[in-house]
Tab-separated table of C-alpha atoms and ligand atoms in Angstrom:
chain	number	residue	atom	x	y	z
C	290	UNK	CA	3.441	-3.446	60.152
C	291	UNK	CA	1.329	-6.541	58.602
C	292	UNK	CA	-1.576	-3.903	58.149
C	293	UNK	CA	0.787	-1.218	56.783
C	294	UNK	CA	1.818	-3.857	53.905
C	295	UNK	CA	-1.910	-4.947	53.558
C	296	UNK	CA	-3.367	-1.269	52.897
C	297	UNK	CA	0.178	-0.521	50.196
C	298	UNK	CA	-0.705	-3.498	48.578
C	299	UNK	CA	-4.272	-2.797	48.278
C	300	UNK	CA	-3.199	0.939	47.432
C	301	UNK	CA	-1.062	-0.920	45.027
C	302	UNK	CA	-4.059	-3.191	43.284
C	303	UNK	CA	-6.192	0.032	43.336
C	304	UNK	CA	-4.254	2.164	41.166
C	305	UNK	CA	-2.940	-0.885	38.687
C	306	UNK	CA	-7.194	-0.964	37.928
C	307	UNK	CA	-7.227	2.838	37.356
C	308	UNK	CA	-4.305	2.486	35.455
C	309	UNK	CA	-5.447	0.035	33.355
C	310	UNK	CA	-8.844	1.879	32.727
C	311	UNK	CA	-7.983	4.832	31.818
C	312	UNK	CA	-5.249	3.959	29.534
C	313	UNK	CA	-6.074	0.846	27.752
C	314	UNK	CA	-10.273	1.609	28.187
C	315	UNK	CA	-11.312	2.145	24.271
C	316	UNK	CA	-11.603	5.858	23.976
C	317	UNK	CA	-10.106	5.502	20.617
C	318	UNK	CA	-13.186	5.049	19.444
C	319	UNK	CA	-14.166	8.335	17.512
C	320	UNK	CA	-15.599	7.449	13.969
C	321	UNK	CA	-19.098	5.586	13.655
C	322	UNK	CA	-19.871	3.684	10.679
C	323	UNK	CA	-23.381	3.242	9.650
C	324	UNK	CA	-23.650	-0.561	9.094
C	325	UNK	CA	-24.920	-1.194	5.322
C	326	UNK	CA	-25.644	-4.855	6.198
C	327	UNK	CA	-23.851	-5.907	2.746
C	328	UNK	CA	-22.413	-9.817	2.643
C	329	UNK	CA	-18.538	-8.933	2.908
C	330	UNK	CA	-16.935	-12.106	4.365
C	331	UNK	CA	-14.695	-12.530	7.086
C	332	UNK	CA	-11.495	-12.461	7.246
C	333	UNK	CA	-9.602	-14.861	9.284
C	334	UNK	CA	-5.482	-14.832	9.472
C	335	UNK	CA	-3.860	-17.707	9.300
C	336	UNK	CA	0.069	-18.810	9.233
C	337	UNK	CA	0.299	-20.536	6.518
C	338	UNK	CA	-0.969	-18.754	3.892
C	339	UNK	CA	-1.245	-14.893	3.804
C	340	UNK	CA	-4.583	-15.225	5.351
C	341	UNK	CA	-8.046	-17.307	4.540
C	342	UNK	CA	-11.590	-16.188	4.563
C	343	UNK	CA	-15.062	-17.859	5.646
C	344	UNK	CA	-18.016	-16.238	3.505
C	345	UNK	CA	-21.432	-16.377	5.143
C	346	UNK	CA	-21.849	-20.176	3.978
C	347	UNK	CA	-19.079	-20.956	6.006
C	348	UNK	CA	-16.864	-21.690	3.197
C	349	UNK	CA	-13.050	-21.693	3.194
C	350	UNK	CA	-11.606	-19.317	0.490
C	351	UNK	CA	-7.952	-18.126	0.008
C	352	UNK	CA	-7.509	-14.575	-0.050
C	353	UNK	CA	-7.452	-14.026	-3.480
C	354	UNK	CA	-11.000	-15.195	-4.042
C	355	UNK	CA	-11.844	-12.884	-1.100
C	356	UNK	CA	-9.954	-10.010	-3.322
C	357	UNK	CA	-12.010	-11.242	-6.608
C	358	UNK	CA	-15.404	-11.685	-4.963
C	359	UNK	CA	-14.742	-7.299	-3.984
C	360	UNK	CA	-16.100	-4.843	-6.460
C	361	UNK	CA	-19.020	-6.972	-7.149
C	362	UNK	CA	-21.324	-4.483	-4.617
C	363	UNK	CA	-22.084	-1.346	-7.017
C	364	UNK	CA	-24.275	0.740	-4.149
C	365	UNK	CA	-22.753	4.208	-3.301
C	366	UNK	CA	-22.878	5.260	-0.105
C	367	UNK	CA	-21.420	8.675	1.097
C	368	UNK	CA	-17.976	9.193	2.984
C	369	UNK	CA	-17.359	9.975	6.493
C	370	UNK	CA	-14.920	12.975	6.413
C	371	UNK	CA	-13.634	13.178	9.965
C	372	UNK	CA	-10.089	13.344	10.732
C	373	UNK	CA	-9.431	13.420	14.717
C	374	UNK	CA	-5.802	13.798	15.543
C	375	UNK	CA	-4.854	12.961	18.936
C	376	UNK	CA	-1.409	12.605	21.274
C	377	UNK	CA	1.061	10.062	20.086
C	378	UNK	CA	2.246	9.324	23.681
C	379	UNK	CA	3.801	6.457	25.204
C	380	UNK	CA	0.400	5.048	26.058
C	381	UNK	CA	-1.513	6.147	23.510
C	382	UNK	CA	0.644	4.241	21.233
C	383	UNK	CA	0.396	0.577	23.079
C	384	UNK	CA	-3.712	1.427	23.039
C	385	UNK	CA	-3.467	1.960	19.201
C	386	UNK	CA	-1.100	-1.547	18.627
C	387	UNK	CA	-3.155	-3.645	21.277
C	388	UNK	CA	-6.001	-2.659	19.578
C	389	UNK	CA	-4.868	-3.570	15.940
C	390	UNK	CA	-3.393	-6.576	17.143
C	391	UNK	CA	-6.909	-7.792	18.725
C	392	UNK	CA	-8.123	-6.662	15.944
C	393	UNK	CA	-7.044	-10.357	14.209
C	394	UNK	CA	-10.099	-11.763	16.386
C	395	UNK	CA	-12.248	-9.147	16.929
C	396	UNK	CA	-12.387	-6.983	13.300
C	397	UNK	CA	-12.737	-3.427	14.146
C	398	UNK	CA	-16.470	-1.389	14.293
C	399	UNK	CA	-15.212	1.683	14.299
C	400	UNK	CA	-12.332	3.732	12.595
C	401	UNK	CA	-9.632	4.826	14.949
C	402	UNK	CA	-8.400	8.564	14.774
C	403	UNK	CA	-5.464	9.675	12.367
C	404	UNK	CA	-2.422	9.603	14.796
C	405	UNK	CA	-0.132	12.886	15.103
C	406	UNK	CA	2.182	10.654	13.398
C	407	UNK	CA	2.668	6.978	12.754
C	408	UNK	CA	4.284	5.204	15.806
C	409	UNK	CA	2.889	1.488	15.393
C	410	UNK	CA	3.415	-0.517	12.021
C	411	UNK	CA	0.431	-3.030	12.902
C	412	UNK	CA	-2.154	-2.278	10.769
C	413	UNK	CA	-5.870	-3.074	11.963
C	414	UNK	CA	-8.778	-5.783	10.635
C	415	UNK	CA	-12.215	-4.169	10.190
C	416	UNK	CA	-15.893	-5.377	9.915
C	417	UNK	CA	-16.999	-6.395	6.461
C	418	UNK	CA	-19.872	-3.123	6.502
C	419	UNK	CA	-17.025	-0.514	7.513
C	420	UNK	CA	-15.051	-1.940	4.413
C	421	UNK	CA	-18.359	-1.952	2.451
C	422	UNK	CA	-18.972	1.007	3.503
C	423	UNK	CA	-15.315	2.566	2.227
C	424	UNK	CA	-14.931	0.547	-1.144
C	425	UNK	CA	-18.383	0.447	-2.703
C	426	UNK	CA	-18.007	1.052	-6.278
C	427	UNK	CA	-20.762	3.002	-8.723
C	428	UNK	CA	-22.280	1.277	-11.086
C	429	UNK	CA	-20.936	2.127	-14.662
C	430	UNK	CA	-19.031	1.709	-17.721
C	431	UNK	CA	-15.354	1.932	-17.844
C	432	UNK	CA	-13.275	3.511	-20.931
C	433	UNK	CA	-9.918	4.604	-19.445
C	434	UNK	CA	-7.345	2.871	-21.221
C	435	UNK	CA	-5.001	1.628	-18.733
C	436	UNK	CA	-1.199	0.189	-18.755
C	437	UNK	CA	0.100	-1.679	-16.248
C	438	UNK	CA	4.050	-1.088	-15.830
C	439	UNK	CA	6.048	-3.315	-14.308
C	440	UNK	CA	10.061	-3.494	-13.577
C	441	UNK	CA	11.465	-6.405	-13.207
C	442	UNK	CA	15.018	-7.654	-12.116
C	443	UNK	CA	15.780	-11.541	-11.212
C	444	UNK	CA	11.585	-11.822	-11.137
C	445	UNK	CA	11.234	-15.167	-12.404
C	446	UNK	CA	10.056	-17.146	-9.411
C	447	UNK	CA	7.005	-14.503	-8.337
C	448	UNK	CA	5.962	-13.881	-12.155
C	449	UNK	CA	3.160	-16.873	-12.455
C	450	UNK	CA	1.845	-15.382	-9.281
C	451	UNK	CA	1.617	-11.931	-10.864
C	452	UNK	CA	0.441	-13.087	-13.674
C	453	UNK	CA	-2.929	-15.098	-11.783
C	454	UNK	CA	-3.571	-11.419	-10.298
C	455	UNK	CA	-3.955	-9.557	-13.643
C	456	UNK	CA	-5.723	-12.207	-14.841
C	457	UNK	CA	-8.440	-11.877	-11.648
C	458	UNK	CA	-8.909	-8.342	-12.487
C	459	UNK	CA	-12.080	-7.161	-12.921
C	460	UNK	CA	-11.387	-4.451	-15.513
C	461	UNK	CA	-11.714	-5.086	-18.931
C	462	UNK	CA	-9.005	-6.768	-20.263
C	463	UNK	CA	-9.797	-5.352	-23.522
C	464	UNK	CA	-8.620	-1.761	-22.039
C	465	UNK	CA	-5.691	-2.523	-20.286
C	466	UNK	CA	-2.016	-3.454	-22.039
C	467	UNK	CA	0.944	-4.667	-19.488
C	468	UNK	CA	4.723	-4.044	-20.256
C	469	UNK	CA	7.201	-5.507	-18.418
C	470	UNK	CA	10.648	-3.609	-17.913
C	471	UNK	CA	13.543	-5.752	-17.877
C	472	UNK	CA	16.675	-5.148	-16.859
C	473	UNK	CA	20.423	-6.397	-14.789
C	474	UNK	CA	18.808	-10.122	-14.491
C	475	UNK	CA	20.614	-13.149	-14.108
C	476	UNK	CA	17.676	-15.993	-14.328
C	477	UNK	CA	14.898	-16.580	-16.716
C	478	UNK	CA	13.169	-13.228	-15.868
C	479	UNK	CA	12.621	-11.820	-19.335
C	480	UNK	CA	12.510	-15.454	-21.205
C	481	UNK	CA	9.769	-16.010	-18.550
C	482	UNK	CA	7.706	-12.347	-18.895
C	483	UNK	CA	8.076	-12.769	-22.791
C	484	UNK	CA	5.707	-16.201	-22.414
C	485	UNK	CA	3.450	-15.089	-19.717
C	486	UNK	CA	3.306	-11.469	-22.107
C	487	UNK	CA	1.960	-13.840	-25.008
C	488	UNK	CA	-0.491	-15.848	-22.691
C	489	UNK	CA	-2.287	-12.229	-21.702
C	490	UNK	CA	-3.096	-11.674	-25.097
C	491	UNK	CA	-3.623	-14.889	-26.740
C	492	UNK	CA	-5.893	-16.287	-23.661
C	493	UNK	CA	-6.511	-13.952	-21.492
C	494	UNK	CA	-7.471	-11.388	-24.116
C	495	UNK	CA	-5.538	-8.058	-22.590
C	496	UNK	CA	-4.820	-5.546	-25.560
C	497	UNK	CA	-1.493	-5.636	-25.633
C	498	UNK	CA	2.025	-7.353	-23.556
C	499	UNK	CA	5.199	-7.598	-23.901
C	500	UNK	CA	8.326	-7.137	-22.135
C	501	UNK	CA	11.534	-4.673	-23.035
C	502	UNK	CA	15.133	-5.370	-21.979
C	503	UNK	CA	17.147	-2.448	-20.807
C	504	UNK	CA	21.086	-1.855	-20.629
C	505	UNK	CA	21.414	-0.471	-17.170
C	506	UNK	CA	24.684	-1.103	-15.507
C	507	UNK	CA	24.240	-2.277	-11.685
C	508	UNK	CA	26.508	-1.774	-8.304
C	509	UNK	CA	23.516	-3.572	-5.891
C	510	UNK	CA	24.636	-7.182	-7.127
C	511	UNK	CA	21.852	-9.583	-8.117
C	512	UNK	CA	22.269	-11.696	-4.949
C	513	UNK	CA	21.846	-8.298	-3.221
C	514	UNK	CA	18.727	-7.985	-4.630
C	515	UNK	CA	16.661	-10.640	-3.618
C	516	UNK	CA	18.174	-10.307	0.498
C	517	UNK	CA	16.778	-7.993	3.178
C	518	UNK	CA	20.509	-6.686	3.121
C	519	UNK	CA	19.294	-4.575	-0.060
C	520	UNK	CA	17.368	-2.255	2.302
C	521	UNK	CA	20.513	-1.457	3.954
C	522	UNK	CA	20.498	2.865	3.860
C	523	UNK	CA	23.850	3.401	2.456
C	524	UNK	CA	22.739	1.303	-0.656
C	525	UNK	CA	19.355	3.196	-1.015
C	526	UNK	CA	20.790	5.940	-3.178
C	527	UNK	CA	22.336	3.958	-5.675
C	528	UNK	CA	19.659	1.397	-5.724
C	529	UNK	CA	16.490	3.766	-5.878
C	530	UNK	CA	18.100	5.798	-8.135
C	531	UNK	CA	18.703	2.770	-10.611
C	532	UNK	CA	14.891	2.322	-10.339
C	533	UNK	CA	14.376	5.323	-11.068
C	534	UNK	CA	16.094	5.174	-14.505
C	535	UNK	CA	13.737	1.471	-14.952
C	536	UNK	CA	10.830	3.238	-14.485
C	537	UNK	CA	11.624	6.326	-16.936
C	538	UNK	CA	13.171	4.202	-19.706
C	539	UNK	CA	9.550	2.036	-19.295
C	540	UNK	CA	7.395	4.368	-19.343
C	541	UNK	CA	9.241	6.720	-22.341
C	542	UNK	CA	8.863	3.297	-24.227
C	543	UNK	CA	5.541	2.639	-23.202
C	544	UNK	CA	4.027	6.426	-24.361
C	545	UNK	CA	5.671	6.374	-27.622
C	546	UNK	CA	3.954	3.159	-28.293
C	547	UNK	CA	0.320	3.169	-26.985
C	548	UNK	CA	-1.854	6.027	-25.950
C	549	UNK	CA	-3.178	5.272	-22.408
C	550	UNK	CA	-5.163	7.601	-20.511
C	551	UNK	CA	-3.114	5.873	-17.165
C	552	UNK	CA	-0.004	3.861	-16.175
C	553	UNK	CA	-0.642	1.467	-12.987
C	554	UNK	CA	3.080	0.759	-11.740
C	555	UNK	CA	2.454	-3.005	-9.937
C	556	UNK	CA	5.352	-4.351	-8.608
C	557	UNK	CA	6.241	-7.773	-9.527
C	558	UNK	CA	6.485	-9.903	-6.211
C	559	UNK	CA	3.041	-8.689	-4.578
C	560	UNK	CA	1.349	-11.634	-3.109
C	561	UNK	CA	-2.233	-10.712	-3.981
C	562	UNK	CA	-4.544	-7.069	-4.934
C	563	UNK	CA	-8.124	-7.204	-5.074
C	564	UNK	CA	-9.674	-7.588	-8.603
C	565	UNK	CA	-11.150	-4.549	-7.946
C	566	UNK	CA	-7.838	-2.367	-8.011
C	567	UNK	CA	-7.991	-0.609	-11.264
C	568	UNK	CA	-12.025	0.606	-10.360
C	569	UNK	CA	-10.911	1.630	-7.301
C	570	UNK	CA	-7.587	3.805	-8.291
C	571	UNK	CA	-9.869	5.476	-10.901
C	572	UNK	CA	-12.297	6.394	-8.083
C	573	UNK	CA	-9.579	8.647	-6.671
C	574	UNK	CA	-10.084	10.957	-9.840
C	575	UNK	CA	-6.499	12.220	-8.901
C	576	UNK	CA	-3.222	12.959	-10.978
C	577	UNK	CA	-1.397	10.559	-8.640
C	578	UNK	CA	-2.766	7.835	-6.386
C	579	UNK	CA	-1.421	5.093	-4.461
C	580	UNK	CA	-3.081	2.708	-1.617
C	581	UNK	CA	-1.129	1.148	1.325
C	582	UNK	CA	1.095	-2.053	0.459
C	583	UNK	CA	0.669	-4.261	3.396
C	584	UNK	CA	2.005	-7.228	4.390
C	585	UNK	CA	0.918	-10.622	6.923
C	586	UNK	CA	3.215	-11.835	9.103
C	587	UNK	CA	1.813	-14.392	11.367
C	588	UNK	CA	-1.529	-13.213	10.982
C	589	UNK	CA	-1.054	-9.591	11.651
C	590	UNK	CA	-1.095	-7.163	9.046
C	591	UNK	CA	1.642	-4.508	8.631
C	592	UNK	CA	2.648	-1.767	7.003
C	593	UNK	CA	5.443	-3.080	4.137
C	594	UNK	CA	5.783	0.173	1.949
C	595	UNK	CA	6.604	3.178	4.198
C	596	UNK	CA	6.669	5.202	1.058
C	597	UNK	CA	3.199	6.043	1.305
C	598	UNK	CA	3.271	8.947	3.735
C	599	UNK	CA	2.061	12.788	4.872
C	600	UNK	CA	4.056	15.499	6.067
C	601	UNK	CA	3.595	16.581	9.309
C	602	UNK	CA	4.888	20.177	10.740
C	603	UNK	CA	7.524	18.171	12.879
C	604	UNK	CA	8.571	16.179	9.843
C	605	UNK	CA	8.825	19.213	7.986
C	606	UNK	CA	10.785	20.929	10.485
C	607	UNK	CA	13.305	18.548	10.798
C	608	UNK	CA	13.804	17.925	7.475
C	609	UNK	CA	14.343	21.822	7.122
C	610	UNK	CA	17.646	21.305	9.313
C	611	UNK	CA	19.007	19.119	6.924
C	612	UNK	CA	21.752	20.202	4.448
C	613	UNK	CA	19.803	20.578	0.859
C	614	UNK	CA	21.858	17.676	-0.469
C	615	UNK	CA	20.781	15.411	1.708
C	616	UNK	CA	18.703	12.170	0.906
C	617	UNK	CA	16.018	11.650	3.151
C	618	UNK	CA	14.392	8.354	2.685
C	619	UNK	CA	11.215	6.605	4.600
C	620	UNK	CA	11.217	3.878	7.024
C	621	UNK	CA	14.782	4.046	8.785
C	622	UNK	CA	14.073	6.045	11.721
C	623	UNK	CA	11.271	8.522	13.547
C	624	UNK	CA	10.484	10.549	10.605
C	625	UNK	CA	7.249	12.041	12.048
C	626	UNK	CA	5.513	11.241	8.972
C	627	UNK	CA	2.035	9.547	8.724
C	628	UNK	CA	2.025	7.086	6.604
C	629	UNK	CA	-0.983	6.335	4.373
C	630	UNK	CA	-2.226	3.151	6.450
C	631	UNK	CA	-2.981	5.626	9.356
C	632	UNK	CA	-4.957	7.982	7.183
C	633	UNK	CA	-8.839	5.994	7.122
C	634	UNK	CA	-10.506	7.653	10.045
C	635	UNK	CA	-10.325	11.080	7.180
C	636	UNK	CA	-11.858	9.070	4.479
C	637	UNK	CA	-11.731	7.435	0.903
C	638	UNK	CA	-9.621	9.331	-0.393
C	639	UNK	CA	-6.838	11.589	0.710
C	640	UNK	CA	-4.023	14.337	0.046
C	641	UNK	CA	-0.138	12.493	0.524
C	642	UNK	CA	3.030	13.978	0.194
C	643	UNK	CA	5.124	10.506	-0.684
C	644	UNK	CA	4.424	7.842	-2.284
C	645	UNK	CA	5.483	3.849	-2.829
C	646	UNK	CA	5.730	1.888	-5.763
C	647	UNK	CA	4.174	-1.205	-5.125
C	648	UNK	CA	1.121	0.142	-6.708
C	649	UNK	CA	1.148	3.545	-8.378
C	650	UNK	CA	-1.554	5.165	-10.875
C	651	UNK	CA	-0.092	8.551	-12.739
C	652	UNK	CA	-2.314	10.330	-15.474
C	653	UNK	CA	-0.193	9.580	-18.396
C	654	UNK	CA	-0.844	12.868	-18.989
C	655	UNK	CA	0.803	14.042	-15.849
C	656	UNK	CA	4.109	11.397	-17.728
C	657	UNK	CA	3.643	13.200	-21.278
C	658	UNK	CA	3.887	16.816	-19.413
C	659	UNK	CA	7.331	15.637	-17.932
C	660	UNK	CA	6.799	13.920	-14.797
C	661	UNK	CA	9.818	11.680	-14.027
C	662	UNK	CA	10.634	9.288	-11.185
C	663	UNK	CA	13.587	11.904	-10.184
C	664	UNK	CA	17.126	9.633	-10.692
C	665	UNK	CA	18.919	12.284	-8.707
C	666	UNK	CA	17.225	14.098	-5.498
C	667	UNK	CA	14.833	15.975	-5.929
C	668	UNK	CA	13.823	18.218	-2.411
C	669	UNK	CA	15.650	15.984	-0.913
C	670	UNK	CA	13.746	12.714	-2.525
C	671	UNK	CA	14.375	10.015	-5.085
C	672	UNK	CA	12.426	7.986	-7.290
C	673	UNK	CA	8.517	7.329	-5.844
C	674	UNK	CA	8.684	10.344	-3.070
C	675	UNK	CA	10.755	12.440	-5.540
C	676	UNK	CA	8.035	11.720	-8.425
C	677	UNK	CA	5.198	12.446	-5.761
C	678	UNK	CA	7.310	16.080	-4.566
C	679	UNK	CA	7.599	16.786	-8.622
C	680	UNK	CA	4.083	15.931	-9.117
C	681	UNK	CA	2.976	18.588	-6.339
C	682	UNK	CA	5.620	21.091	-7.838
C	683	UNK	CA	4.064	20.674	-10.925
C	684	UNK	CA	0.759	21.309	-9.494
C	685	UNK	CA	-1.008	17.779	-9.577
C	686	UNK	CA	-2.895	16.178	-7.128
C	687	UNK	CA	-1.190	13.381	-5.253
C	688	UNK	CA	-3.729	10.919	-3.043
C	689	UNK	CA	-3.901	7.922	-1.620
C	690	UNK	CA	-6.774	5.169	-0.724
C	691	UNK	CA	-5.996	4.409	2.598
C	692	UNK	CA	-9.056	1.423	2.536
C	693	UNK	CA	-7.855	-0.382	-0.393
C	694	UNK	CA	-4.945	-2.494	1.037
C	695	UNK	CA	-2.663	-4.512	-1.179
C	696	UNK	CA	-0.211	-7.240	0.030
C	697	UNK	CA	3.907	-7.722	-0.713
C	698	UNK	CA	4.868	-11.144	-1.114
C	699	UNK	CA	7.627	-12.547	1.753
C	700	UNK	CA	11.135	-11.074	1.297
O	14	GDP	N1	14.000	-3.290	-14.097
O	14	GDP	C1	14.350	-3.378	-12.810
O	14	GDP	N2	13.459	-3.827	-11.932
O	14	GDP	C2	13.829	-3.913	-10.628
O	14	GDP	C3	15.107	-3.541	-10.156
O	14	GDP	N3	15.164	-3.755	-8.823
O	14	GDP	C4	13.946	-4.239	-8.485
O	14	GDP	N4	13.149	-4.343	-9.557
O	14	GDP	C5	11.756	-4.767	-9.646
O	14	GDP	O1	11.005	-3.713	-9.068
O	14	GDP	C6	9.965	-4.201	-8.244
O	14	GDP	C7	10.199	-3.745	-6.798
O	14	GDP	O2	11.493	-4.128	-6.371
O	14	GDP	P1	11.788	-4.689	-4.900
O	14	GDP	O3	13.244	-5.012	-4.812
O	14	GDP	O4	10.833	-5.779	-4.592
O	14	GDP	O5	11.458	-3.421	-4.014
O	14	GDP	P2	11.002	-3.440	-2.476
O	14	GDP	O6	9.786	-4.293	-2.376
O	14	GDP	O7	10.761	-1.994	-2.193
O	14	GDP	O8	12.143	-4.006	-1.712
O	14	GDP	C8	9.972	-5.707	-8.448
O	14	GDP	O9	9.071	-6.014	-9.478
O	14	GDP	C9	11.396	-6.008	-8.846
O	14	GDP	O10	11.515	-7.186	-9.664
O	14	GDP	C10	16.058	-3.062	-11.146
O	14	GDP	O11	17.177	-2.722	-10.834
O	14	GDP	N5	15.610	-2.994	-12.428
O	15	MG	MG1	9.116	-5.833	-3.381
């Protein structure tokens, strides 16, 4: 009887190991980088802050340093092109988040395979050469004339932070003109955008800012606003749709006035971007292009913007069951959908179906030729994924940059 329970126990022990091997052994690993030995620093997450780096002297930076020391590599190196899809099952899934999550202390050396879908919001840390390797920049001059759009509601408090993040960028500030897009406010928001507009131009030396106040009547209260309650789904018709009408008054306004060859769309309350955003965005060459908006909580990085997604068949064929007058919107439940985040292992740059707002280059062209942020549905979509369904009706090219990564503030 004792021997019985002795050889079930072993039994027991024995296939826990095999277990354990074959599931959580790393046989994700699919995509080899070449390592280009260039100085990108570590990055180490920390609570406090959103997360601190050590460059190879050892030296403490905050993040944003980190983001404005980028770009400054101008070697090309080609892209790996290699999209593996495997399962999405049970296990597979716990692999893929115990991974990312080790990922904090160990920074990935190899790109994991685009999932069937996206079943894990934990994003992954990677080696300074595989992020070298995705984000090198060419070396050469810049002449797109760029504005930055930005709506803003109740902003005040996250506006000097915004404003220390154009100010890092990289791109000439002689090329690029920001306009704020005010509107339903109770606090200082547009007093406040009005003096940080001036302080672009008169210090900073950006070609042109200033900030427009719009009459837009509001049932999402202000309080609403700034709570996680404003994610609620019942309000994310009305609200979305009232974006929607920010955006188009903006950019109307913006078009009649200047003549850029693109609008950026930053949202207000985004921690930090990397100086290098606006080289990188134009690398895409594409009518529409968006990267992944992240953000850390407790050291690990998530995705923060679901908006940013693919179609998958399954997606598609559930969405196909739905009555036509239905909204479908991103992040609520199983949508089958990959979102953008989950898209590296197929390269720099690549085709999306949705995308976010956080950060959003259109071709002014692609504006002047009638592409709206839809205020009503539009295939079932509303402002960002209905502008990104238009945009592919209308036969432009929507991408995103899975490797450049930009962070949301806390909610
Ligand atoms: N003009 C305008 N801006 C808004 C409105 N609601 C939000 N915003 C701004 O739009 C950006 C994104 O809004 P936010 O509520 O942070 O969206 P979330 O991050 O997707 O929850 C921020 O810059 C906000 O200040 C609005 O009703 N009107
Ligand atoms: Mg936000």
């Amino acid at each position: 009887m004792r021997s019985k329970g002795k050889k079930l126990y072993v039994l027991l022990c024995a296939g826990f190991v095999c277990f354990y091997f074959y599931f959580f052994q790393d046989n994700l690993k699919q995509t080899e980088v070449p390592n280009t030995a260039l100085s990108r620093p570590t990055i180490i997450p920390t609570q406090d802050r959103m997360f601190k780096v050590v460059d190879k002297q050892g030296v403490r930076k905050t993040f944003k340093d980190y983001c404005t020391a980028r770009g400054k590599f101008h070697q090309q190196t080609p892209l790996i092109q290699n999209s593996v899809v495997n399962n999405t099952s049970f296990f597979s899934v716990i692999k893929r988040n115990k991974l990312a999550l080790e990922s904090r202390k160990n920074p990935l050396d190899f790109v994991p395979p685009v999932p069937e879908k996206t079943r894990t919001d934990v994003v992954p840390y990677f080696r300074p050469e595989i992020l070298d390797h995705y984000l090198l920049l060419p070396n050469k001059t810049y002449e797109d004339r760029i504005a930055i759009l930005t709506p803003i509601r109740n902003a005040d408090r996250v506006l000097r932070n915004y404003l220390d993040n154009l100010i890092n960028l990289d791109y000439p500030h002689s090329l690029i003109s920001v306009y704020f897009g005010e509107d339903g406010s109770s606090d200082n928001t547009f007093t406040t955008a009005a003096k940080l507009s001036k302080e672009l131009t008169d210090i900073y030396e950006f070609r042109a800012a200033s900030v427009f106040h719009f009459n837009i009547s509001h049932n999402v209260s202000v309080q609403e606003t700034q709570l996680l309650s404003r994610h609620v789904l019942r309000k994310q018709l009305e609200r979305r749709s009232k974006m929607a009408k920010s955006r188009n008054l903006l950019v109307n306004m913006v078009l009649n006035i200047s003549n850029p060859d693109y609008v950026i769309w930053i949202d207000a309350d985004l921690e930090c971007f990397p100086s290098d955003l606006i080289e990188q965005l134009l690398f895409a060459r594409s009518d529409v292009t968006a990267p992944p908006c992240l953000g850390v909580y407790g050291g690990v990085k998530k995705m923060y913007d679901r908006n940013c997604w693919r179609e998958t068949p399954a997606s598609v064929e559930s969405q196909s069951k739905l009555p036509e007058e239905s909204l479908v919107v991103e992040g609520y439940s199983n949508s089958d959908r990959i979102y953008l985040a989950d898209l590296k292992a197929e390269g720099r740059v690549v085709p999306l179906d949705g995308v976010g707002g956080c950060v959003l280059m259109v071709r002014a062209e692609c504006h002047r030729k009638g592409l709206v942020f839809p205020e009503e549905l539009f295939q079932r979509h509303i402002e960002t994924e209905g502008l990104a369904k238009l945009a592919k009706q209308m036969g432009y090219s929507v991408n995103g940059l899975p490797w450049l990564e930009v962070f949301h503030g806390k909610t």
